[in-house]
Amino acid sequence: MHIVICIKQVPDSAQIRVHPVTNTIMRQGVPTIINPYDLFALEEALQLRDRHGGEVTVLTMGPPMAEDALRKALTYGADRAVLLTDRHFAGSDTLATSFALSRAIAKIGEAFGTPDIVFTGKQTIDGDTAQVGPGIAKRLDLLQLTYVAKIVSVDINGREITVERRSEGGTQTLMSKLPCLITMLEGTNEIRRGSLDDALRAARSQIVKWNAADAGIEDLTKCGLRGSPTVVKRVFAPPERAEKAEQIDTAEKTPRDLAEELIAGIFLRQPALESELAFDGE
Amino acid sequence: MLSTNRESPPPAAGRAAMKKELPDQFKDHRHVWVFIELERDQVHPVSFELLGEGRKLADKLGVQLAGVVLGPPGEATWFAIAEAFAYGADLAYIVEAPLLADYRNEPFTKALTDLVTNYKPEILLLGATTLGRDLAGSVATTLLTGLTADCTELDVDADGSLAATRPTFGGSLLCTIYTLNCRPQMATVRPRVMAMPPRGNNKIGRVIQHKVSMIEEEIVTKVLGFLSDGQSATANLAYADVVVAGGLGLGAVENVKLMKKLARTIGADYGCSRPLVQKGWMPADRQIGQTGKTIRPKLYIAAGISGAIQHRVGVEGADLILAINTDPNAPIFDFAHLGVVTDAIRLLPSLTELFTHRLSPHSRDKLAN
Ligand SMILES: Cc1cc2nc3c(=O)[nH]c(=O)nc-3n(C[C@H](O)[C@H](O)[C@H](O)COP(=O)(O)OP(=O)(O)OC[C@H]3O[C@@H](n4cnc5c(N)ncnc54)[C@H](O)[C@@H]3O)c2cc1C
């Protein structure tokens, strides 16, 4: 089977700081990582390949330096990596991103075999939209299985797949057909440590680099800013709250005293709570 | 459908400042729609929160507010419509079909895009739930229109365009996003981000019925089963009235128990900051904040939580925030209402004990006598 997985290189946003005066993001020195949710998807893809045979192709759209993320994915055991990079993609929103990625996946299909499954993570940690996966599925007319917690079974010959997916109040078990697109939840599977062979192979591997034309994209108006119906008009810092918390004076007080004062403070502000807090009698 | 007549990509600011030139085919798009999420006979409360927000937008635009219900034939679907009216909808669109019984992407996408193409709303809002995000992404791509995820504020500007504000860079900044040349303007909003509007008595309004142009045989995906989370508190954290949460300040996994014990004593639900999930001390569905749940309790007690912006955005809607932290400069004191600078590990047992005294029926009786 052929599996394509879309990954994204994201800033390790725990380390991002906002410039206090200009309200711009200070990216200098911020390390990049593979979007953590994509790693769950990658591990799932690798396990399916190990079980059923075939190949895993990783794809990313991004600046030239996104190559690092692809090389990392190769060390985990992916078979092939494709970097889609072109200045025409700059400023893409989710609609334009799903367009470019879907064209690249179609091209990967022509070049290396039609994918049976396309994977993405459930969302990225920088955009947080969860929209690109469904966008790609729609563009490629693939069946869409989002928020998948577990792949129960894949029947390659029967072209059937059964998955468990999270829904608001529980877990749905769905049976669908291949080819399909799956967005993967944080799973229980930790990404594997690649083997030494994988590491050596990754170091030697050629990464396939495509620009828009290579990926068969003729209509550049569907890419980048021009292909993005949404436009960011204003970026600003969250408003400050005027007053700070009222502090309970702690000098020479025992935890019991403080607890007493806190509880008094709560019921003073919210008298109705006293009858609502349920004591469960232990 | 997208505008194709521009030579080169203009810079973001230039484009954002550009006057809106809505293509003719979108000029008759009117009204604000809210997708009423009905799954397994339950309306998700986020739908009512969105009706409250949709009402304000519709009033500003001087247009009508519609609820859209997709569901199987039966009482639950009509009940969802009655509720939509009670929460402020002027009219409702309904597609009733057995194939809409359990959520699947294919028939829902088809039904909702057909409705939009036929009745042309200018704004379409959905909850940022698993269902809403799954559906919104496919509908927006089918219609080739803009979709803004997880908005925290919605407004219309002087031109009548939807201004959708959402956190970016993990909540460190906010950005306001417009959909310039396409309709409808779509947005999702997470549960509990918007306040629940009051429930009125209006139970009637115009109902427009539409058919889904799809039959079961055309739908590839089949639902084999559903395992409900049942009454487990997990499902309710977003809607809990009282929430106790712990952060890294708890120091060790054993101390998480102290926080849970307090929660149990006062009938609260419990949650945590992100590092506790990363350490495996708590399951992911207990995480509160930007990438976890948004909560809006009457009382929120945060023990050993610093109050990073990503945590703050998830709890700001709480009526009363109480913070326990050893660091007087912790950012949580910037948005908490009541604070105490002390060791949470020592304070939590005392809090539990004193709440027990105060709340137990036995001591209440004593007080009464
Ligand atoms: C993209 C992104 C998304 C994120 N999403 C979320 C999210 O959804 N939710 C979330 O919570 N975080 C999120 N984070 C992480 C967030 O930035 C913070 O790292 C996190 O909230 C910090 O958790 P904490 O307050 O428990 O830990 P710390 O920041 O380590 O703070 C611990 C606090 O405990 C205090 N303390 C120490 N000992 C004691 C004691 N004995 N008694 C009392 N207080 C004590 C310390 O003074 C300190 O203030 C996200 C980050 C990123 C980059």
XYZ file of C-alpha atoms and ligand atoms in Angstrom:
704
model
C 0.000 0.000 0.000
C 1.071 3.590 -0.522
C 0.546 6.036 2.331
C 1.104 9.760 2.032
C 1.432 11.772 5.192
C 1.363 15.553 5.374
C 3.499 17.067 8.101
C 4.260 20.641 9.052
C 7.350 22.236 10.517
C 6.196 24.526 13.310
C 7.998 26.815 15.723
C 8.287 25.197 19.138
C 5.745 27.730 20.234
C 6.345 27.164 23.914
C 9.428 29.261 23.280
C 7.891 32.026 21.212
C 7.864 35.477 22.746
C 5.936 38.499 21.653
C 7.778 41.789 21.418
C 6.271 43.928 24.184
C 6.234 47.117 22.138
C 5.704 46.148 18.538
C 3.424 43.152 19.155
C 5.354 41.108 16.667
C 6.499 37.559 17.118
C 10.159 37.194 17.989
C 11.131 34.077 16.086
C 14.863 34.508 16.374
C 16.453 31.471 17.878
C 13.122 29.680 18.296
C 13.731 26.044 17.423
C 11.416 24.280 15.008
C 9.809 20.892 15.490
C 7.514 18.597 13.549
C 3.961 19.410 14.581
C 3.436 16.951 17.460
C 0.090 15.614 16.195
C 1.708 14.752 12.868
C 4.076 12.425 14.684
C 1.159 10.311 15.878
C -0.065 10.149 12.296
C 3.420 9.243 11.068
C 3.760 6.420 13.570
C 0.355 5.098 12.535
C 1.389 5.242 8.881
C 4.668 3.426 9.583
C 2.870 0.699 11.531
C 0.419 0.136 8.698
C 3.280 -0.110 6.244
C 5.164 -2.534 8.475
C 2.072 -4.705 8.721
C 0.811 -4.552 5.144
C 3.919 -3.712 3.131
C 4.263 -0.766 0.807
C 5.704 2.705 1.167
C 5.263 5.861 3.206
C 5.793 9.212 1.495
C 6.033 12.307 3.703
C 5.019 15.626 2.221
C 5.387 19.115 3.547
C 4.733 22.548 2.160
C 6.962 25.254 3.540
C 10.149 27.247 3.152
C 13.365 25.475 2.026
C 14.384 24.914 5.635
C 11.349 22.659 6.118
C 13.644 20.062 4.596
C 14.906 19.448 8.146
C 11.480 18.204 9.202
C 11.380 15.831 6.242
C 14.826 14.469 6.994
C 13.723 13.857 10.550
C 10.689 11.946 9.252
C 13.044 9.829 7.120
C 15.083 8.928 10.185
C 11.898 7.628 11.776
C 11.509 5.313 8.812
C 9.542 7.082 6.094
C 10.545 5.888 2.629
C 10.410 9.080 0.629
C 10.084 12.813 1.264
C 8.640 15.559 -0.883
C 9.139 19.256 -0.179
C 6.675 21.576 -1.859
C 8.227 24.988 -1.810
C 7.553 28.095 -3.848
C 7.237 31.763 -3.058
C 3.817 31.716 -4.675
C 2.572 29.759 -1.670
C 3.471 32.492 0.825
C 0.521 33.788 2.805
C -1.702 30.776 2.116
C -4.722 30.355 4.361
C -6.238 26.915 4.942
C -8.132 26.921 1.641
C -5.031 27.801 -0.405
C -2.895 25.364 1.610
C -5.306 22.514 1.000
C -5.253 23.369 -2.704
C -1.466 23.246 -3.012
C -1.131 20.092 -0.902
C -3.885 18.330 -2.813
C -2.164 19.081 -6.137
C 1.118 17.763 -4.770
C -0.594 14.595 -3.518
C -2.126 14.068 -6.946
C 1.334 14.473 -8.450
C 2.832 12.053 -5.928
C 0.131 9.629 -7.014
C 1.187 9.939 -10.647
C 4.882 9.669 -9.866
C 4.963 7.019 -7.169
C 1.584 5.296 -7.134
C -1.875 6.368 -6.053
C -2.086 6.632 -2.271
C -4.451 4.342 -0.413
C -4.466 6.555 2.665
C -3.522 10.185 3.203
C -2.753 11.093 6.809
C -2.563 14.423 8.609
C -2.403 15.289 12.301
C -5.680 16.480 13.835
C -4.428 20.075 13.747
C -1.202 22.057 13.985
C -0.037 23.756 17.153
C 0.604 27.069 15.423
C -2.562 27.423 13.326
C -4.841 25.207 15.450
C -7.555 25.184 12.784
C -8.025 21.470 11.993
C -9.196 22.633 8.566
C -6.414 21.576 6.211
C -7.109 17.832 6.477
C -10.805 18.168 5.574
C -9.823 20.664 2.876
C -7.449 18.199 1.206
C -10.031 15.418 1.423
C -12.635 17.553 -0.322
C -10.238 18.736 -3.020
C -9.181 15.165 -3.822
C -12.672 13.770 -3.339
C -11.403 11.372 -0.683
C -13.533 9.959 2.095
C -12.754 11.873 5.249
C -12.218 10.318 8.673
C -11.263 12.981 11.229
C -10.259 12.726 14.901
C -9.330 9.083 14.495
C -8.145 7.573 17.757
C -7.502 4.089 16.441
C -7.305 2.219 13.173
C -9.137 -0.997 13.913
C -8.446 -2.793 10.646
C -7.474 -2.309 7.043
C -8.434 -4.778 4.353
C -6.296 -3.885 1.362
C -7.857 -6.314 -1.074
C -11.408 -5.553 -0.032
C -10.471 -1.819 0.005
C -12.092 -1.425 3.424
C -11.016 0.372 6.567
C -12.518 0.442 10.061
C -11.600 3.165 12.532
C -12.638 4.543 15.891
C -13.132 8.280 15.906
C -13.850 10.681 18.751
C -17.111 12.494 18.692
C -18.436 14.923 21.303
C -20.055 12.427 23.627
C -18.210 9.226 22.827
C -16.453 7.103 20.251
C -17.871 6.197 16.861
C -16.782 3.064 15.039
C -16.882 3.740 11.306
C -16.342 1.516 8.328
C -15.304 3.203 5.139
C -13.452 2.548 1.897
C -9.975 3.206 0.598
C -8.692 5.596 -0.534
C -9.431 7.921 2.369
C -7.962 10.767 4.366
C -7.445 10.330 8.097
C -6.685 13.039 10.639
C -5.075 11.479 13.668
C -5.708 12.346 17.315
C -2.967 12.272 19.884
C -2.729 8.520 20.240
C -1.130 6.176 22.651
C 1.579 5.400 20.111
C 4.837 7.167 20.726
C 6.837 7.833 17.598
C 9.471 5.127 17.191
C 13.196 5.632 17.471
C 14.367 5.098 13.921
C 16.970 2.410 13.333
C 20.594 3.159 12.548
C 19.884 2.067 8.975
C 17.082 4.602 8.758
C 19.377 7.328 10.051
C 22.073 6.507 7.510
C 19.549 6.277 4.719
C 17.982 9.599 5.761
C 21.349 11.306 5.670
C 21.979 10.050 2.150
C 18.439 10.451 0.803
C 17.577 12.925 -1.858
C 14.559 14.950 -0.919
C 12.207 15.514 -3.828
C 11.787 19.280 -4.205
C 8.893 20.649 -6.174
C 7.830 24.155 -6.977
C 4.310 24.995 -8.098
C 4.985 24.045 -11.723
C 6.621 20.731 -10.736
C 3.527 19.877 -8.725
C 1.394 20.520 -11.788
C -0.103 23.741 -10.470
C -0.882 26.024 -13.377
C -3.427 28.308 -11.810
C -1.355 30.368 -9.386
C -4.365 32.468 -8.442
C -5.469 29.561 -6.254
C -2.237 29.754 -4.261
C -0.810 31.967 -1.582
C -2.462 35.241 -0.698
C -4.409 35.395 -3.931
C -5.953 32.000 -3.352
C -6.843 32.812 0.248
C -10.335 34.140 0.822
C -9.451 35.062 4.396
C -7.321 38.075 5.141
C -5.683 39.036 8.422
C -6.606 42.627 9.055
C -5.276 43.298 12.510
C -2.935 41.623 14.973
C -2.946 42.786 18.583
C -2.126 41.762 22.127
C -4.934 40.537 24.369
C -6.266 43.388 26.490
C -4.971 43.681 30.041
C -7.381 43.328 32.901
C -7.552 46.561 34.860
C -7.358 45.323 38.411
C -5.174 42.597 39.850
C -6.377 39.850 42.144
C -7.245 40.885 45.673
C -4.570 39.245 47.805
C -5.177 37.560 51.074
C -2.557 38.680 53.551
C -0.525 35.629 54.492
C 1.645 36.995 57.270
C 1.892 34.581 60.212
C -1.124 32.598 59.173
C -1.517 28.841 59.161
C -2.951 27.039 56.147
C -6.135 26.627 58.157
C -6.439 30.386 58.672
C -5.830 30.972 54.977
C -8.345 28.332 53.980
C -10.888 29.929 56.273
C -10.318 33.340 54.723
C -10.439 31.995 51.205
C -13.732 30.246 51.787
C -15.161 33.366 53.389
C -13.893 35.339 50.397
C -15.584 32.979 47.953
C -18.968 33.083 49.649
C -18.778 36.823 50.132
C -18.419 37.267 46.387
C -20.723 34.450 45.349
C -23.240 33.897 48.167
C -25.394 31.656 45.981
C -22.580 29.135 45.699
C -22.904 28.036 49.282
C -26.107 26.167 48.637
C -24.907 24.898 45.267
C -21.632 23.310 46.273
C -22.515 19.685 46.747
C -20.990 17.976 49.706
C -20.817 14.305 48.918
C -20.636 13.212 52.499
C -17.351 11.374 52.840
C -15.040 31.593 -8.020
C -12.034 33.297 -6.530
C -11.021 36.567 -8.034
C -8.577 35.891 -10.828
C -7.811 39.320 -12.170
C -4.871 40.369 -10.081
C -1.378 40.467 -11.525
C 0.775 39.605 -8.551
C 0.179 38.837 -4.909
C -0.083 42.182 -3.132
C 1.339 42.413 0.386
C -0.947 41.465 3.261
C -1.524 44.981 4.484
C -2.312 46.243 0.999
C -4.754 43.479 0.426
C -6.418 43.881 3.781
C -6.842 47.589 3.195
C -8.397 46.978 -0.188
C -12.009 47.871 -0.675
C -14.326 44.961 -0.741
C -15.415 44.181 -4.278
C -17.891 41.403 -3.838
C -18.437 39.482 -7.079
C -21.999 39.747 -8.411
C -22.873 36.153 -7.686
C -22.578 36.850 -3.957
C -24.485 40.115 -3.808
C -27.792 38.514 -2.877
C -26.354 36.607 0.095
C -28.304 37.659 3.223
C -28.920 36.562 6.770
C -26.968 34.954 9.533
C -27.129 31.201 9.958
C -26.218 29.094 12.934
C -25.703 25.387 12.458
C -27.628 23.634 15.234
C -25.552 20.644 16.176
C -27.738 17.650 16.860
C -26.011 14.399 17.582
C -27.704 11.313 18.981
C -30.819 13.336 19.845
C -28.858 15.928 21.831
C -28.463 19.538 20.817
C -24.950 20.687 21.700
C -25.190 23.754 23.977
C -22.603 25.536 21.809
C -25.420 25.973 19.266
C -27.366 28.141 21.714
C -24.256 30.132 22.565
C -23.859 30.765 18.838
C -27.498 31.798 18.464
C -26.869 34.436 21.123
C -23.901 35.722 19.152
C -25.679 35.329 15.805
C -28.602 37.398 17.129
C -26.274 40.333 17.779
C -24.727 40.097 14.315
C -28.117 39.802 12.617
C -29.435 42.827 14.516
C -26.419 44.892 13.540
C -26.851 43.923 9.906
C -30.628 44.296 10.022
C -31.131 40.758 8.734
C -32.718 37.575 10.028
C -31.179 34.868 12.154
C -31.752 31.293 11.079
C -31.040 27.980 12.766
C -30.097 25.058 10.529
C -30.987 21.588 11.716
C -29.941 18.388 9.987
C -31.312 15.220 11.538
C -33.354 12.063 11.242
C -37.149 12.327 11.035
C -38.525 12.463 14.524
C -39.152 14.345 17.666
C -35.562 15.213 18.534
C -35.063 17.085 15.290
C -38.200 19.166 15.764
C -37.310 19.754 19.362
C -33.969 21.159 18.170
C -35.887 23.609 15.991
C -38.160 24.684 18.834
C -35.063 25.278 20.943
C -33.469 27.326 18.174
C -36.518 29.614 18.245
C -36.429 29.791 22.026
C -32.823 30.964 21.822
C -33.531 33.681 19.311
C -33.782 32.319 15.749
C -36.314 34.010 13.455
C -36.534 31.092 11.101
C -35.188 27.593 10.698
C -34.024 25.419 7.860
C -34.500 21.735 8.330
C -33.326 18.724 6.402
C -34.875 15.558 7.774
C -33.711 12.191 6.501
C -32.895 8.811 8.006
C -29.389 9.040 6.595
C -28.738 12.020 8.874
C -29.233 9.921 12.002
C -25.592 9.466 12.974
C -23.032 12.042 11.990
C -21.119 11.189 8.849
C -19.252 13.705 6.777
C -20.707 12.804 3.401
C -24.466 13.398 3.842
C -23.991 16.323 6.233
C -21.626 18.118 3.860
C -24.014 17.521 0.991
C -27.075 18.724 2.917
C -25.429 21.853 4.301
C -23.769 22.930 1.043
C -27.061 22.406 -0.813
C -28.850 24.615 1.709
C -26.232 27.344 1.390
C -26.337 27.241 -2.413
C -30.116 27.457 -2.399
C -30.785 30.005 0.316
C -27.524 32.036 0.317
C -26.604 33.133 3.840
C -23.948 35.804 4.261
C -22.641 34.423 7.547
C -22.561 30.792 8.667
C -21.474 29.881 12.195
C -20.695 26.434 13.574
C -19.425 25.118 16.910
C -15.739 24.170 16.948
C -16.639 20.674 18.141
C -15.395 17.470 16.524
C -18.567 17.453 14.420
C -18.511 21.154 13.630
C -14.863 21.248 12.603
C -15.222 18.126 10.477
C -18.215 19.604 8.688
C -17.080 23.231 8.417
C -13.814 22.301 6.702
C -15.514 20.301 3.967
C -18.332 22.764 3.426
C -15.972 25.739 3.140
C -13.729 23.877 0.700
C -16.690 22.768 -1.402
C -17.934 26.356 -1.554
C -14.370 27.736 -1.904
C -15.024 30.274 0.802
C -13.157 31.523 3.864
C -13.407 29.811 7.223
C -11.980 31.177 10.470
C -11.449 28.636 13.224
C -11.983 29.002 16.962
C -13.056 32.620 17.068
C -13.247 34.346 20.416
C -15.059 37.446 19.201
C -17.393 38.132 16.283
C -18.495 41.522 15.041
C -19.564 43.313 11.901
C -17.667 46.379 10.759
C -18.986 49.549 9.128
C -19.122 47.880 5.674
C -21.133 45.023 7.074
C -18.249 42.543 6.829
C -17.770 39.872 9.452
C -14.754 40.617 11.642
C -13.724 37.347 13.245
C -11.130 37.536 16.015
C -9.156 34.474 17.061
C -6.031 33.723 19.063
C -2.857 33.111 17.124
C 0.591 31.815 18.076
C -0.812 29.729 20.865
C -2.833 32.593 22.302
C 0.008 35.108 22.635
C -1.686 37.414 20.142
C -5.143 37.936 18.720
C -5.885 38.545 15.067
C -8.959 39.789 13.279
C -9.754 37.996 10.050
C -12.034 38.964 7.166
C -13.408 36.976 4.259
C -13.336 39.531 1.516
C -14.600 38.243 -1.803
C -16.508 35.091 -0.998
C -19.763 34.136 0.658
C -20.792 32.897 3.085
C -18.309 34.154 5.641
C -17.785 31.102 7.830
C -16.509 30.841 11.380
C -16.337 28.287 14.155
C -16.421 29.052 17.882
C -15.483 26.683 20.675
C -17.991 25.644 23.325
C -18.141 28.015 26.309
C -16.290 30.865 24.617
C -19.520 32.834 24.139
C -21.984 33.355 26.969
C -25.215 31.364 27.002
C -28.042 33.729 25.998
C -31.258 33.766 28.024
C -33.866 31.293 26.856
C -37.037 33.010 25.671
C -40.503 31.586 25.219
C -40.675 32.001 21.480
C -41.367 28.517 20.209
C -42.498 29.301 16.699
C -41.092 30.809 13.584
C -40.948 30.093 9.896
C -39.634 26.627 9.066
C -38.238 25.877 5.634
C -37.932 22.210 4.809
C -35.418 20.977 2.307
C -34.580 17.521 1.025
C -31.131 15.979 0.891
C -30.283 14.921 -2.654
C -28.524 11.754 -1.623
C -29.592 8.218 -0.828
C -28.095 5.812 1.704
C -26.622 3.631 -1.071
C -24.455 6.555 -2.198
C -22.882 6.937 1.218
C -19.774 4.837 1.567
C -19.145 5.362 5.269
C -21.198 3.252 7.671
C -21.495 3.652 11.418
C -20.822 0.289 13.040
C -21.167 1.382 16.622
C -21.071 4.115 19.211
C -19.641 3.923 22.673
C -20.922 6.746 24.824
C -18.707 8.379 27.426
C -21.777 8.003 29.622
C -22.039 10.107 32.703
C -18.289 10.392 33.139
C -17.360 13.875 34.194
C -14.931 14.098 31.294
C -17.715 15.098 28.972
C -18.892 17.814 31.338
C -15.764 19.752 32.231
C -16.566 22.559 29.790
C -19.998 22.981 31.353
C -19.149 22.419 35.025
C -20.226 25.135 37.488
C -17.226 24.676 39.716
C -13.781 23.587 38.550
C -10.627 22.916 40.551
C -7.391 22.618 38.588
C -3.757 21.925 39.293
C -0.544 22.928 37.559
C 3.130 22.092 37.751
C 3.236 23.805 41.122
C 1.721 20.612 42.535
C 5.239 19.307 42.190
C 4.625 15.565 42.037
C 2.011 13.206 40.688
C 0.941 12.194 44.240
C -0.150 15.751 44.931
C -2.658 15.652 42.112
C -4.771 13.651 44.561
C -4.985 16.657 46.894
C -6.542 18.679 44.115
C -8.946 15.901 43.133
C -9.979 15.434 46.746
C -10.925 19.078 47.074
C -12.883 18.831 43.832
C -14.781 15.786 45.048
C -15.568 17.424 48.367
C -17.226 20.448 46.844
C -18.841 18.605 43.941
C -16.558 20.249 41.421
C -15.082 18.919 38.229
C -11.317 18.997 37.867
C -8.752 19.854 35.229
C -5.123 20.831 34.772
C -2.612 22.901 32.857
C -0.847 21.418 29.858
C 2.401 20.212 31.426
C 0.473 17.747 33.596
C -0.883 16.109 30.464
C 2.576 16.070 28.921
C 3.957 14.404 32.027
C 1.191 11.838 31.885
C -0.199 12.886 35.289
C -3.597 13.625 33.769
C -5.434 12.556 30.596
C -5.567 14.973 27.651
C -9.302 15.620 27.984
C -8.685 17.264 31.369
C -6.486 19.983 29.915
C -7.859 23.500 30.192
C -6.803 26.269 27.823
C -6.025 27.155 24.259
C -5.361 23.590 23.139
C -7.572 22.064 25.793
C -11.052 22.943 26.953
C -12.579 26.362 27.457
C -14.493 26.558 30.722
C -16.924 29.096 32.131
C -17.619 28.016 35.701
C -19.043 30.123 38.506
C -15.938 29.309 40.525
C -12.467 28.323 39.307
C -9.737 27.362 41.754
C -6.246 27.199 40.235
C -3.572 25.573 42.391
C 0.046 25.936 41.307
C -0.799 27.276 37.869
C 1.284 30.175 36.561
C -1.443 31.570 34.313
C 0.335 31.525 30.940
C -1.667 33.147 28.166
C -2.569 29.746 26.702
C -4.122 28.776 30.006
C -5.707 32.166 30.574
C -7.741 32.113 27.357
C -9.459 28.936 28.537
C -10.572 30.258 31.930
C -11.202 33.954 31.472
C -14.936 33.463 31.219
C -15.150 32.190 34.831
C -17.201 34.364 37.206
C -14.776 33.991 40.101
C -11.151 32.940 39.712
C -9.193 32.019 42.785
C -5.451 31.513 42.490
C -3.049 29.750 44.826
C 0.568 30.287 43.878
C 3.872 30.686 45.724
C 5.077 33.390 43.358
C 3.535 36.819 44.007
C 4.494 37.836 40.466
C 2.817 34.874 38.751
C 0.762 36.128 35.797
C -2.318 34.360 37.131
C -2.725 37.160 39.687
C -3.238 39.549 36.761
C -6.570 37.974 35.929
C -7.643 36.110 39.061
C -10.147 37.823 41.370
C -8.871 36.464 44.632
C -5.328 35.317 45.277
C -3.228 33.801 47.972
C 0.540 33.570 47.817
C 1.207 30.282 49.513
C 2.152 26.634 49.044
C -0.780 24.869 47.429
C 0.364 21.498 48.703
C -0.100 22.678 52.276
C -3.220 24.722 51.620
C -5.262 22.192 49.650
C -5.809 19.735 52.548
C -6.900 22.564 54.819
C -9.264 23.893 52.189
C -10.781 20.453 51.786
C -11.155 20.052 55.516
C -12.757 23.436 56.103
C -15.094 23.093 53.142
C -16.150 19.766 54.602
C -17.019 21.468 57.873
C -18.831 24.270 56.223
C -20.773 22.214 53.708
C -21.567 18.964 55.470
C -25.247 18.650 56.389
C -24.206 17.783 59.911
C -22.412 21.036 60.587
C -25.109 22.979 58.735
C -27.663 21.562 61.119
C -25.490 22.620 63.990
C -25.296 26.124 62.623
C -29.031 26.256 62.165
C -29.753 25.256 65.750
C 0.805 26.189 21.361
C 0.684 26.099 22.849
C -0.509 25.707 23.399
C -0.654 25.619 24.781
N -1.852 25.253 25.289
C -2.009 25.214 26.619
C -3.272 24.899 27.188
O -4.244 24.617 26.512
N -3.371 24.893 28.532
C -2.320 25.179 29.352
O -2.500 25.183 30.582
N -1.131 25.475 28.848
C -0.947 25.483 27.496
N 0.277 25.757 27.001
C 1.412 25.832 27.914
C 1.540 27.161 28.606
O 2.285 28.024 27.785
C 2.272 27.007 29.935
O 3.500 26.373 29.702
C 1.512 26.178 30.953
O 0.185 26.641 31.092
C 2.227 26.270 32.276
O 1.660 25.364 33.170
P 1.797 25.566 34.732
O 1.272 26.900 35.084
O 1.150 24.387 35.345
O 3.368 25.426 34.951
P 4.475 26.532 35.268
O 4.465 27.593 34.257
O 5.706 25.759 35.502
O 3.986 27.185 36.587
C 3.922 26.560 37.812
C 3.476 27.601 38.803
O 3.323 26.990 40.069
C 3.854 27.856 41.052
N 4.235 26.988 42.160
C 5.350 26.239 42.297
N 5.306 25.552 43.426
C 4.150 25.851 44.030
C 3.515 25.441 45.231
N 4.084 24.536 46.048
N 2.315 25.966 45.538
C 1.739 26.863 44.709
N 2.276 27.288 43.573
C 3.470 26.766 43.235
C 4.970 28.579 40.395
O 5.173 29.821 41.036
C 4.448 28.741 38.977
O 3.747 29.961 38.823
C 0.436 25.878 25.624
C 1.630 26.264 25.058
C 1.771 26.384 23.712
C 3.069 26.819 23.159
